[in-house]
PDB file of C-alpha atoms in Angstrom:
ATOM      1  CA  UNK A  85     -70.849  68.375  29.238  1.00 37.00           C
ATOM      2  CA  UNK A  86     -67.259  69.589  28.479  1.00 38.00           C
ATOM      3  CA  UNK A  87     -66.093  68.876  25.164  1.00 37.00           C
ATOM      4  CA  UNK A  88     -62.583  69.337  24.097  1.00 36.00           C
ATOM      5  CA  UNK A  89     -60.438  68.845  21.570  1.00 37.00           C
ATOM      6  CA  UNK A  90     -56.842  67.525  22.030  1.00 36.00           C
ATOM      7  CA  UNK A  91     -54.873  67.504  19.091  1.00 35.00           C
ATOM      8  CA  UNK A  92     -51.758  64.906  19.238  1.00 34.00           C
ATOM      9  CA  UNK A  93     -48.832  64.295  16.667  1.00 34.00           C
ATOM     10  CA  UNK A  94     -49.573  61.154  15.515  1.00 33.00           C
ATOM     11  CA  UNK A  95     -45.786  59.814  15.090  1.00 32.00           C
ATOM     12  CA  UNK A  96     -46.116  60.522  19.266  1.00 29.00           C
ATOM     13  CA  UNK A  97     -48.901  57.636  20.043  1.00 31.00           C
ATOM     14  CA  UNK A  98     -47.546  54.120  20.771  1.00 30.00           C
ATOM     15  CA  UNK A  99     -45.588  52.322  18.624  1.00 29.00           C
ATOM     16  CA  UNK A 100     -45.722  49.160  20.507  1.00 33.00           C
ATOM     17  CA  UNK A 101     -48.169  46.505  19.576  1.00 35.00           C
ATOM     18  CA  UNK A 102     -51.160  46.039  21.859  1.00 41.00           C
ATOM     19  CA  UNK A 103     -50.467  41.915  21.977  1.00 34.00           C
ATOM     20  CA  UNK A 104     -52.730  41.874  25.111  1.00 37.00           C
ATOM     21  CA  UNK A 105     -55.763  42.587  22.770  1.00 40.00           C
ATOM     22  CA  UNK A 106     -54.671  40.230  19.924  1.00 38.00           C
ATOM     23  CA  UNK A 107     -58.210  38.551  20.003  1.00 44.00           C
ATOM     24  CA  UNK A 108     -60.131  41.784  20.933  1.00 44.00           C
ATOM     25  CA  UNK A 109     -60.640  43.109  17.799  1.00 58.00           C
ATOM     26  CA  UNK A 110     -58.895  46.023  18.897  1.00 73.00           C
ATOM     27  CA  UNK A 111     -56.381  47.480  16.652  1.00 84.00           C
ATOM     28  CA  UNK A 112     -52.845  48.877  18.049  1.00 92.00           C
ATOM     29  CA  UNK A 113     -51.047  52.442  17.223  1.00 93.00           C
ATOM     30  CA  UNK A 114     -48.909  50.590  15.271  1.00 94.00           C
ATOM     31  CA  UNK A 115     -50.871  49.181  13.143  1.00 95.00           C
ATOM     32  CA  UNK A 116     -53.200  52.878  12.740  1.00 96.00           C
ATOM     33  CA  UNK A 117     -49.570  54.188  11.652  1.00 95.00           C
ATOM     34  CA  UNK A 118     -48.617  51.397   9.007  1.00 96.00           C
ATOM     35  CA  UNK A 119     -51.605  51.800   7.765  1.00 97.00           C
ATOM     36  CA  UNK A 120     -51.853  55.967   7.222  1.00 98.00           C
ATOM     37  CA  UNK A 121     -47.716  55.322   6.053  1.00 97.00           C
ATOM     38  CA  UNK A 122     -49.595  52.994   3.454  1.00 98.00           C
ATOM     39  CA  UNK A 123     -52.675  54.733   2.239  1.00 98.00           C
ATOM     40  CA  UNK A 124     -50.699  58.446   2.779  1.00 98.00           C
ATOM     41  CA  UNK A 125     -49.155  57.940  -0.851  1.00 98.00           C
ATOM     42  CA  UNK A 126     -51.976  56.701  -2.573  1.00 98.00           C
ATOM     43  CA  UNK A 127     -54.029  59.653  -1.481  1.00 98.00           C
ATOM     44  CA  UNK A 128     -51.067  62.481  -3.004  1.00 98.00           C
ATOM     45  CA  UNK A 129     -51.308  60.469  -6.118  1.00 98.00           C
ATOM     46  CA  UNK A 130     -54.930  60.482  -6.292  1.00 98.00           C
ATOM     47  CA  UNK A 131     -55.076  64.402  -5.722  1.00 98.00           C
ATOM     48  CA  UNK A 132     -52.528  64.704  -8.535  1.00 98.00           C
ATOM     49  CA  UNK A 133     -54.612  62.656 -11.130  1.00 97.00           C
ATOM     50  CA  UNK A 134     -57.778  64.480  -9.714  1.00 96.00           C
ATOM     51  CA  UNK A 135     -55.723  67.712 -11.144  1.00 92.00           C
ATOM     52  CA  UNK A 136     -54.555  66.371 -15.106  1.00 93.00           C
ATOM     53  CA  UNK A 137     -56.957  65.638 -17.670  1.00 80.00           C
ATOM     54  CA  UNK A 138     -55.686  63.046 -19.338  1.00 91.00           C
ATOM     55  CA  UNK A 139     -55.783  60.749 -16.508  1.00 94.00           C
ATOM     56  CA  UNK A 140     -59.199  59.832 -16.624  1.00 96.00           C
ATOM     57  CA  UNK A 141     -59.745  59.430 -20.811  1.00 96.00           C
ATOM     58  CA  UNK A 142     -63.334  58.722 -22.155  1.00 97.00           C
ATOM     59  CA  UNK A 143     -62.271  55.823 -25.371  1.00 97.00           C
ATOM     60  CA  UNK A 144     -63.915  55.773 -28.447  1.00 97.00           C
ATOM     61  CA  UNK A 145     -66.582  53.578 -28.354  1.00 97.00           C
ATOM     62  CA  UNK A 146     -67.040  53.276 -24.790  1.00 98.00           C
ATOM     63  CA  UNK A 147     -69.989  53.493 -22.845  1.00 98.00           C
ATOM     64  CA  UNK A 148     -69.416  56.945 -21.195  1.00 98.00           C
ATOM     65  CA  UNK A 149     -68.631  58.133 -24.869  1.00 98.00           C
ATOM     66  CA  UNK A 150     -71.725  56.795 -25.988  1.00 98.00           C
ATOM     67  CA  UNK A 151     -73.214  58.478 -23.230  1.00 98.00           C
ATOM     68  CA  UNK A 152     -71.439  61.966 -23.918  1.00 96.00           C
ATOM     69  CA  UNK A 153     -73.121  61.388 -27.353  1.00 96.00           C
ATOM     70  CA  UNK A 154     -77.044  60.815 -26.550  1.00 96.00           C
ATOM     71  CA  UNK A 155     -76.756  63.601 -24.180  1.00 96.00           C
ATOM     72  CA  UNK A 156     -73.853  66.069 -25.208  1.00 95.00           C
ATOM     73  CA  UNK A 157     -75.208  69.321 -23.436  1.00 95.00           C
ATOM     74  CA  UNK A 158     -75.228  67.496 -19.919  1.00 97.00           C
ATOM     75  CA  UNK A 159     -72.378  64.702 -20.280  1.00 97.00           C
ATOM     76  CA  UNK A 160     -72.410  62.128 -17.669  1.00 98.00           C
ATOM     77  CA  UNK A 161     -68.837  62.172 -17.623  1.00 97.00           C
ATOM     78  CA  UNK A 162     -68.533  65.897 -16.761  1.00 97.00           C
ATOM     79  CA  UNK A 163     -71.099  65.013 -13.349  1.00 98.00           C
ATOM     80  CA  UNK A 164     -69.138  62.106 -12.421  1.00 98.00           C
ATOM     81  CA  UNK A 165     -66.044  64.075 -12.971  1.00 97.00           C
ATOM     82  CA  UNK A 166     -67.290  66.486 -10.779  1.00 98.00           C
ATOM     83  CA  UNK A 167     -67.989  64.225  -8.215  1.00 99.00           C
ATOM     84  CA  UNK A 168     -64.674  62.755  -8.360  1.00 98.00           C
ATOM     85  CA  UNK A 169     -62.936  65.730  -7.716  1.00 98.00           C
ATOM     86  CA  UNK A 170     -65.219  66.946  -4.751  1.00 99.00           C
ATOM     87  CA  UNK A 171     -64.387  62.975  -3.226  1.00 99.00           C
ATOM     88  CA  UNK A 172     -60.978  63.390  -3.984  1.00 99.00           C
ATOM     89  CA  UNK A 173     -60.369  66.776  -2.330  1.00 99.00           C
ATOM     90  CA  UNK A 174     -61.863  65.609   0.931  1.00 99.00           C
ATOM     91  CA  UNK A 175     -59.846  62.753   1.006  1.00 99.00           C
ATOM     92  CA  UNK A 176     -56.567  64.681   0.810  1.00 99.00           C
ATOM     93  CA  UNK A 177     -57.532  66.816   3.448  1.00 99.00           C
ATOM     94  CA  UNK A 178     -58.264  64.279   5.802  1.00 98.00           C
ATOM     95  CA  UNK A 179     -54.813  62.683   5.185  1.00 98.00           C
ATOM     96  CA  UNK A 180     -53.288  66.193   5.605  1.00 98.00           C
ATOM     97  CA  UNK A 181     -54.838  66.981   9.171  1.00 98.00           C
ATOM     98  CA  UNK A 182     -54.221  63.462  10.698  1.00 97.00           C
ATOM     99  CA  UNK A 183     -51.315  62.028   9.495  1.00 97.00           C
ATOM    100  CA  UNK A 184     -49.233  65.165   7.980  1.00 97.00           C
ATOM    101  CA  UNK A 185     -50.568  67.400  10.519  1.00 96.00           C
ATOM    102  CA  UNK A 186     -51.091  65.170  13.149  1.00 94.00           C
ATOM    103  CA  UNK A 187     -54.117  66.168  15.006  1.00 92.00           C
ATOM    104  CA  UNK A 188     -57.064  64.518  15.963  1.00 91.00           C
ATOM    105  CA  UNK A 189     -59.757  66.768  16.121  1.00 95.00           C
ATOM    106  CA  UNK A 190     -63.727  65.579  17.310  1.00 96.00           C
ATOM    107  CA  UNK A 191     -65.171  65.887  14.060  1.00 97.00           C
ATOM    108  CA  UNK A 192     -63.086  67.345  11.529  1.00 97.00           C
ATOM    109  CA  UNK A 193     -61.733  64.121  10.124  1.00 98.00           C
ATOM    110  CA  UNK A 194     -65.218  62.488   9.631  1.00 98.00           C
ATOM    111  CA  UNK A 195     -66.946  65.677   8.607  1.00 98.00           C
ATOM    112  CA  UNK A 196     -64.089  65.332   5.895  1.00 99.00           C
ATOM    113  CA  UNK A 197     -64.733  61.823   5.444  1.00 99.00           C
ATOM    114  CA  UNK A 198     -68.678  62.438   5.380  1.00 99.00           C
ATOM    115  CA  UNK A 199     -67.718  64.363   1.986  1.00 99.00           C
ATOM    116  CA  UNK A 200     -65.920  61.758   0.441  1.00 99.00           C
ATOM    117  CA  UNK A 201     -68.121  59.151   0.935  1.00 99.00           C
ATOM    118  CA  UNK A 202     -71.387  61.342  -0.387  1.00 99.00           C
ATOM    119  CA  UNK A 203     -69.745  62.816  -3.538  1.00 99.00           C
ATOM    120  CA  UNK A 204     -68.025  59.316  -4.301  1.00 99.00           C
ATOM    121  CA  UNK A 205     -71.621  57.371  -3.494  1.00 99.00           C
ATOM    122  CA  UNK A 206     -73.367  59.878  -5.859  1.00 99.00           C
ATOM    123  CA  UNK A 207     -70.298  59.533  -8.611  1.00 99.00           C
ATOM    124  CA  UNK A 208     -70.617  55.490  -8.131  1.00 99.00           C
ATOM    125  CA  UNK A 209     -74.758  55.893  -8.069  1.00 99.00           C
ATOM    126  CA  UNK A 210     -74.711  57.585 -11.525  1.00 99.00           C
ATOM    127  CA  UNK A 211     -72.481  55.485 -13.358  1.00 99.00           C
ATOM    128  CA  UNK A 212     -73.832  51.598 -11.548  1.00 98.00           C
ATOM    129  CA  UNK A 213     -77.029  51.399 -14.196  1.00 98.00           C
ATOM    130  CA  UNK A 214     -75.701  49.220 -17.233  1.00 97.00           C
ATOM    131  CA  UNK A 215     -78.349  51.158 -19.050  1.00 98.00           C
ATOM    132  CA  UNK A 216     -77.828  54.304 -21.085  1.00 98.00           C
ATOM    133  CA  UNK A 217     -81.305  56.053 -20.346  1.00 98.00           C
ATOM    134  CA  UNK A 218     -80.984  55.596 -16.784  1.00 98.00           C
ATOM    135  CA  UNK A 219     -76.978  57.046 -16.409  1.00 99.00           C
ATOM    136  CA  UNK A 220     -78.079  59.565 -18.409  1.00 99.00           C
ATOM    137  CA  UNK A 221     -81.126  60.429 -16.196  1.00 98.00           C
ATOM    138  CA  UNK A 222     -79.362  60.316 -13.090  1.00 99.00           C
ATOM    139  CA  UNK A 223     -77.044  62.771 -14.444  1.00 98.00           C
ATOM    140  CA  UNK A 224     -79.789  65.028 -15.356  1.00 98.00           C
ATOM    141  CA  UNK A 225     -80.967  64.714 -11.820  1.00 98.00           C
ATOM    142  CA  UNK A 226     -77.551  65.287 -10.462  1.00 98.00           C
ATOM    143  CA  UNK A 227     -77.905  68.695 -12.839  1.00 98.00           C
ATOM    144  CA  UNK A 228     -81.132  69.558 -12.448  1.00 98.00           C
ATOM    145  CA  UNK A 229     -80.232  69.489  -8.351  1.00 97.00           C
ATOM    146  CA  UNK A 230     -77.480  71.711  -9.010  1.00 96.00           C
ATOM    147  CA  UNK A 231     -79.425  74.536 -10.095  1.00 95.00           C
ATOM    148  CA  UNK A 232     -81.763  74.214  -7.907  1.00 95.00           C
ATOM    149  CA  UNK A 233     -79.196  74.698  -5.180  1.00 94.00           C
ATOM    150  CA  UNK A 234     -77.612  77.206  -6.864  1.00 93.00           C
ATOM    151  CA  UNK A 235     -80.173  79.510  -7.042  1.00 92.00           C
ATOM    152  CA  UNK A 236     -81.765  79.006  -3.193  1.00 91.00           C
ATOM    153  CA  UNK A 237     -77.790  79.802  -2.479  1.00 90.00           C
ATOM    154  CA  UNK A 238     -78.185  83.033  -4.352  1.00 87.00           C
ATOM    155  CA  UNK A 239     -81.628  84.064  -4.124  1.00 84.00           C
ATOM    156  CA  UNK A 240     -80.701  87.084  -1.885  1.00 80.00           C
ATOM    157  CA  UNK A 241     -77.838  87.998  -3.373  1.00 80.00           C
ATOM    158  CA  UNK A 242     -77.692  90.693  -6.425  1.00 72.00           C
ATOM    159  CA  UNK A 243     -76.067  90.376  -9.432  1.00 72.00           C
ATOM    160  CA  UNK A 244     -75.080  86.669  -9.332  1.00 73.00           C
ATOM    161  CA  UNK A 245     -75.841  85.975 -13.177  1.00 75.00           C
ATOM    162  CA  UNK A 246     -75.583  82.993 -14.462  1.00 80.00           C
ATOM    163  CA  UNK A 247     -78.502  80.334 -15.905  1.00 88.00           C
ATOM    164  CA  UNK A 248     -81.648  80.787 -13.875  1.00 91.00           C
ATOM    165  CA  UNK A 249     -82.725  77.669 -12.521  1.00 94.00           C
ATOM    166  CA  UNK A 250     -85.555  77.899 -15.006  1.00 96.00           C
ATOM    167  CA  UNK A 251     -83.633  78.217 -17.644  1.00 96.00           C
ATOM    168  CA  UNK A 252     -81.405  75.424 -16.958  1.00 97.00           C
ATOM    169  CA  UNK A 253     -84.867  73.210 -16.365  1.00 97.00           C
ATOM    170  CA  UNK A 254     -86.537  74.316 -20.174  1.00 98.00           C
ATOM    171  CA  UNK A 255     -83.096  72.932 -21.469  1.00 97.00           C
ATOM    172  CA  UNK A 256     -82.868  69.478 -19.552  1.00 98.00           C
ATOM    173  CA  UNK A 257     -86.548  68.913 -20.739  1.00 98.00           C
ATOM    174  CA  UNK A 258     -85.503  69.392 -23.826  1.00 97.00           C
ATOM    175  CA  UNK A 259     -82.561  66.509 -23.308  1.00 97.00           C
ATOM    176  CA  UNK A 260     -84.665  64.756 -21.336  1.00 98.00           C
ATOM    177  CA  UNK A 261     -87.432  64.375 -24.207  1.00 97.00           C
ATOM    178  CA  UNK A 262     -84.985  63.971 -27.143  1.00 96.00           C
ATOM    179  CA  UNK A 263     -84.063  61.165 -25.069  1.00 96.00           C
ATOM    180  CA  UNK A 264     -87.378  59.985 -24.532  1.00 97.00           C
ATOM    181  CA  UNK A 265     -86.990  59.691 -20.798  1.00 98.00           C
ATOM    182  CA  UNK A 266     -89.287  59.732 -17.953  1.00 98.00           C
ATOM    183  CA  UNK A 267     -89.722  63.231 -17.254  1.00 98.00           C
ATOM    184  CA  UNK A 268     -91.160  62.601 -13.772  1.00 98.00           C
ATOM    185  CA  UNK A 269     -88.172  60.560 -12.839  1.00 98.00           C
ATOM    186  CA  UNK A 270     -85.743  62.969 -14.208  1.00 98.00           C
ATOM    187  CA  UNK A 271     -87.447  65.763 -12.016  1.00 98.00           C
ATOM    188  CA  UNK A 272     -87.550  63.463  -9.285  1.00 97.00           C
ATOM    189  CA  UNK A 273     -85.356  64.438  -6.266  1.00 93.00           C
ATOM    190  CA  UNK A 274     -82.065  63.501  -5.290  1.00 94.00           C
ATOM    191  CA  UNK A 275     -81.704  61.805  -1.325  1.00 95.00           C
ATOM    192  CA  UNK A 276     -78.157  61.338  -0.233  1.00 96.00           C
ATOM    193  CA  UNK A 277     -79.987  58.242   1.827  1.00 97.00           C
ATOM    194  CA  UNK A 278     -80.923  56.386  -0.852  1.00 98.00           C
ATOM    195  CA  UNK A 279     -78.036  57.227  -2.948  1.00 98.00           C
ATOM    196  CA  UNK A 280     -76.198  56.168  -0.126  1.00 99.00           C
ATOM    197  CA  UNK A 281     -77.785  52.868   0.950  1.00 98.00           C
ATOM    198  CA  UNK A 282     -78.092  51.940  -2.960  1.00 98.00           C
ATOM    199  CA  UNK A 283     -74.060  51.457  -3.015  1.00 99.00           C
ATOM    200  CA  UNK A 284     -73.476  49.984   0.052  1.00 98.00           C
ATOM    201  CA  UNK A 285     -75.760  47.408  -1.919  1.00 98.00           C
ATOM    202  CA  UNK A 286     -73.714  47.031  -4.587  1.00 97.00           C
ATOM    203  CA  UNK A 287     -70.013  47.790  -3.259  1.00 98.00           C
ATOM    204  CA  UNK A 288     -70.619  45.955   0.774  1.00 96.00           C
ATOM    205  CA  UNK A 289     -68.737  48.760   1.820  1.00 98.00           C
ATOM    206  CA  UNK A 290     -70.728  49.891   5.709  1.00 97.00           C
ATOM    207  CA  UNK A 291     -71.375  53.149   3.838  1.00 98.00           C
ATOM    208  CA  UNK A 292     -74.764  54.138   5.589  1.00 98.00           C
ATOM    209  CA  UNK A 293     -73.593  53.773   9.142  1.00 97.00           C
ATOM    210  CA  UNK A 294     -70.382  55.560   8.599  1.00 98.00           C
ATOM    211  CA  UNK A 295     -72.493  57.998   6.854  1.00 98.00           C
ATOM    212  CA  UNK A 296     -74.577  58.909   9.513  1.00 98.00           C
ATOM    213  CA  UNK A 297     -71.748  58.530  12.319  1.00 98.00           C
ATOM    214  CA  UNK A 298     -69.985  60.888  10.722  1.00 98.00           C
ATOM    215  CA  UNK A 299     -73.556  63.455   9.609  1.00 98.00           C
ATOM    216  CA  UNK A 300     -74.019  63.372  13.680  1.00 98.00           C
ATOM    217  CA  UNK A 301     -70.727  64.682  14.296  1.00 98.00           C
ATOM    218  CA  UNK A 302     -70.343  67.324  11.547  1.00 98.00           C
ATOM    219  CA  UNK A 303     -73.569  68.535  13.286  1.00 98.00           C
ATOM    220  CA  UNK A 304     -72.757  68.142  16.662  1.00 97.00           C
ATOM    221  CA  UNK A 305     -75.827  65.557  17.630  1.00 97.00           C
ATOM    222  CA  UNK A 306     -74.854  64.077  20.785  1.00 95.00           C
ATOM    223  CA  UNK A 307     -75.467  60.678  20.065  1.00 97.00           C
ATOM    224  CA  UNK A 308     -72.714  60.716  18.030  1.00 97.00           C
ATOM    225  CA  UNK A 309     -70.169  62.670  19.954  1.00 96.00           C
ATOM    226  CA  UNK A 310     -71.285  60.448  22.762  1.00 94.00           C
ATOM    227  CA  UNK A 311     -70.983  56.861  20.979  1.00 95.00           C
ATOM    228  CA  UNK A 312     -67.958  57.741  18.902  1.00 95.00           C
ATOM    229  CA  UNK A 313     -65.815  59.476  21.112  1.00 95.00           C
ATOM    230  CA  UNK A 314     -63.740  58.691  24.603  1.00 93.00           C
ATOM    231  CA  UNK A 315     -65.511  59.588  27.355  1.00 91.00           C
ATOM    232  CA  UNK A 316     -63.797  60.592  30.066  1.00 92.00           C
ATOM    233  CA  UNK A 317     -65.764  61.499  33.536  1.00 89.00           C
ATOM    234  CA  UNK A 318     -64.684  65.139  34.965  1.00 86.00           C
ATOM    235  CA  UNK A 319     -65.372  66.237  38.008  1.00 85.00           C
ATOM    236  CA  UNK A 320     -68.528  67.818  38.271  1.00 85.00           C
ATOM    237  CA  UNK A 321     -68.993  71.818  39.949  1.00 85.00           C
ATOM    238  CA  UNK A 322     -72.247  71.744  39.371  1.00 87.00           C
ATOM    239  CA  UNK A 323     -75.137  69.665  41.009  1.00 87.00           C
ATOM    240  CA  UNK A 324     -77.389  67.405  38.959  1.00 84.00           C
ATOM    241  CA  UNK A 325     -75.009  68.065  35.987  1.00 85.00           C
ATOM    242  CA  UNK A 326     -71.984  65.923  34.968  1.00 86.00           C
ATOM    243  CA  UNK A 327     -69.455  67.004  33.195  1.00 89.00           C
ATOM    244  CA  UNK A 328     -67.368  64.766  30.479  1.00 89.00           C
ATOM    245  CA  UNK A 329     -64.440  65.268  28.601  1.00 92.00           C
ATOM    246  CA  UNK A 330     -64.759  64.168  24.999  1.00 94.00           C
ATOM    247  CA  UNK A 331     -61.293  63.377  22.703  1.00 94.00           C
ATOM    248  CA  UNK A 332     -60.854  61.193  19.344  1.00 94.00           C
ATOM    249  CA  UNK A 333     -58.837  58.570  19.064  1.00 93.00           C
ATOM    250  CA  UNK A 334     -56.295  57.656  16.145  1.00 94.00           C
ATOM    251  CA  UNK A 335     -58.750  54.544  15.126  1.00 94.00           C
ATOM    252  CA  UNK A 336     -61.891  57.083  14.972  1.00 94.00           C
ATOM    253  CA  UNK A 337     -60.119  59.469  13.006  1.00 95.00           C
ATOM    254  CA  UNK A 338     -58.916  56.062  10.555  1.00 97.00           C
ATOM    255  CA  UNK A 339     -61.626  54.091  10.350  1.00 96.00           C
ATOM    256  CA  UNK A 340     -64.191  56.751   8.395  1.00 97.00           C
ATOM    257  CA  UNK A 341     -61.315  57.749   6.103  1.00 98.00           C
ATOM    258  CA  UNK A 342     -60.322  54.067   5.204  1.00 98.00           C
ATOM    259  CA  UNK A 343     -63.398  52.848   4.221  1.00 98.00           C
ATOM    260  CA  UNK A 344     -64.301  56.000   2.360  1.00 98.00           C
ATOM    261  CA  UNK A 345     -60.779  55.949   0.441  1.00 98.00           C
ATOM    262  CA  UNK A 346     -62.294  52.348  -0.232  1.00 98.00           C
ATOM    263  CA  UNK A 347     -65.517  53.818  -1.945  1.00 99.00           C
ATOM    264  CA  UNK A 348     -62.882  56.146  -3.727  1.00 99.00           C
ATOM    265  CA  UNK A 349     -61.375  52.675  -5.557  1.00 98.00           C
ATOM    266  CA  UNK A 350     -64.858  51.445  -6.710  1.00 98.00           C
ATOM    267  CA  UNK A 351     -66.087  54.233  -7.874  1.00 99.00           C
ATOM    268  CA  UNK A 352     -62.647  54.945  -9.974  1.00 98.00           C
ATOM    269  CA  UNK A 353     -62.732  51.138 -10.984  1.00 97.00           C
ATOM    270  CA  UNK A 354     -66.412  51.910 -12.168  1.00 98.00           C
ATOM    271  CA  UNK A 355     -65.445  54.966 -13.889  1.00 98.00           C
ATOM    272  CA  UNK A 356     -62.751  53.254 -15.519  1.00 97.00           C
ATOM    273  CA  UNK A 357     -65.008  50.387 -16.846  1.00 97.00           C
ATOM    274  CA  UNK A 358     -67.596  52.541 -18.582  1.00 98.00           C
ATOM    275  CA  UNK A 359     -64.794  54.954 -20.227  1.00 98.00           C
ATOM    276  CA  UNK A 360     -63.336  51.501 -21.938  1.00 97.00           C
ATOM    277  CA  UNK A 361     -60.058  51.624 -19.647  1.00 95.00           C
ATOM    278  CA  UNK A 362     -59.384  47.597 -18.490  1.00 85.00           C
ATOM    279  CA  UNK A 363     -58.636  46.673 -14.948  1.00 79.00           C
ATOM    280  CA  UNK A 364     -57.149  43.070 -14.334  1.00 79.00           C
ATOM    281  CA  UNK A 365     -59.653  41.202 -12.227  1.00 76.00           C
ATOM    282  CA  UNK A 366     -58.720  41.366  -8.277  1.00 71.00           C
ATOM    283  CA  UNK A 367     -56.731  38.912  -6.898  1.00 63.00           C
TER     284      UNK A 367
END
């Protein structure tokens, strides 16, 4: 199998409507293009905001602030922050390669828009629960995860210093039973999966098909390379074996990046609600 990439400007593709395939379901260049030109400035703004403070406020009385206050060491707001950020960041780069930079890579785009769609899922995930104890735990999951990871990352490497992941465990307990929370659930792991399929629940975005489209071809599995992808049949110099020419199109490399920018909104809308800021009802 040869697999290649072919990058393409994007203001080169066709600009004329595909009127043949009005009832096909299948979406012109022009439209792909209207579309970037549309989301491209919403994405800038939302990597500015990512970057000032004060553009995401936790109000008095709210219930991230009420949050921040049962569990001050490991603030909910901080994790879902975090996440934010990490969604955020992903989301800008995807708009930078395709439509700034014009290329369509085989997977870079939905490797990109893999990221968005797990950090914003786990951001959405912590913050869904009307409850207090149970943002609270997921947060001290979310934490508990991270130094976990952080010290398998480091656990060959000298001199790292930092919190021990041991350390960092004695003082969630301690949250965790000031709280009075289920210690087994707190300790319980974290599964992108579940995170994952939870949301789609709750938002009806197609979040766990994306998900895995795009997982298969940040990892190269051929199943995805093979469903997502053109196929184009080469001319085989070798017996037995055929030999296909893979490229993207300008719909696979929107598609994944719409829908996650999509996720993006709830979870900001979400974020929004608990930290007391209103949003007028959609129209």
């Amino acid at each position: 199998m040869c697999i290649s990439r072919r990058p393409r400007p994007l203001v080169a593709v066709g600009m004329t409507p595909d009127t043949s395939n009005a009832d096909s379901g299948i979406v012109s260049e022009e439209a792909i293009v209207a579309k970037w030109a549309e989301m491209s400035p919403l994405i800038d703004r939302l990597a500015q905001r990512v970057g000032m403070p004060d553009e995401f406020p936790v109000l008095t009385g709210s219930a991230l602030a009420g949050d921040e206050a049962a569990c001050a060491a490991y603030p909910v707001s901080h994790a879902a922050s975090l996440c934010l950020t990490a969604a955020v960041d992903h989301l800008h780069a995807a708009k930078v390669l395709v439509a700034d930079a014009g290329f369509h890579h085989l997977a870079a785009s939905s490797t990109l828009a893999r990221g968005v769609i797990e950090n914003a899922a786990t951001g959405y995930w912590m913050l869904a629960s009307r409850g207090r104890d149970e943002r609270v735990t997921r947060a001290l999951r979310w934490y508990l995860r991270n130094a976990h990871d952080q010290e398998e990352a480091a656990r060959n490497v000298a001199n790292v210093g930092g919190a021990t992941e041991a350390e960092v465990k004695k003082k969630i307990k301690e949250a965790s039973d000031r709280r009075g929370l289920d210690w087994a659930k707190v300790t319980s792991r974290l599964y992108a999966t579940s995170i994952i399929r939870e949301v789609e629940g709750e938002t009806r975005l197609p979040l766990t098909f994306l998900w895995r489209v795009c997982s298969g071809l940040a990892h190269g599995r051929p199943w995805a390379y093979l469903g997502a992808l053109t196929r184009e049949t080469q001319v085989s110099h070798t017996p037995g074996v055929q030999e296909i020419r893979l490229t993207s199109s300008s719909a696979m490399a929107l598609y994944p990046t719409l829908e996650a920018m999509h996720l993006v909104m709830e979870f900001i809308r979400l974020r929004d609600l608990r930290a007391g800021i209103f949003h007028p009802p959609r129209g």
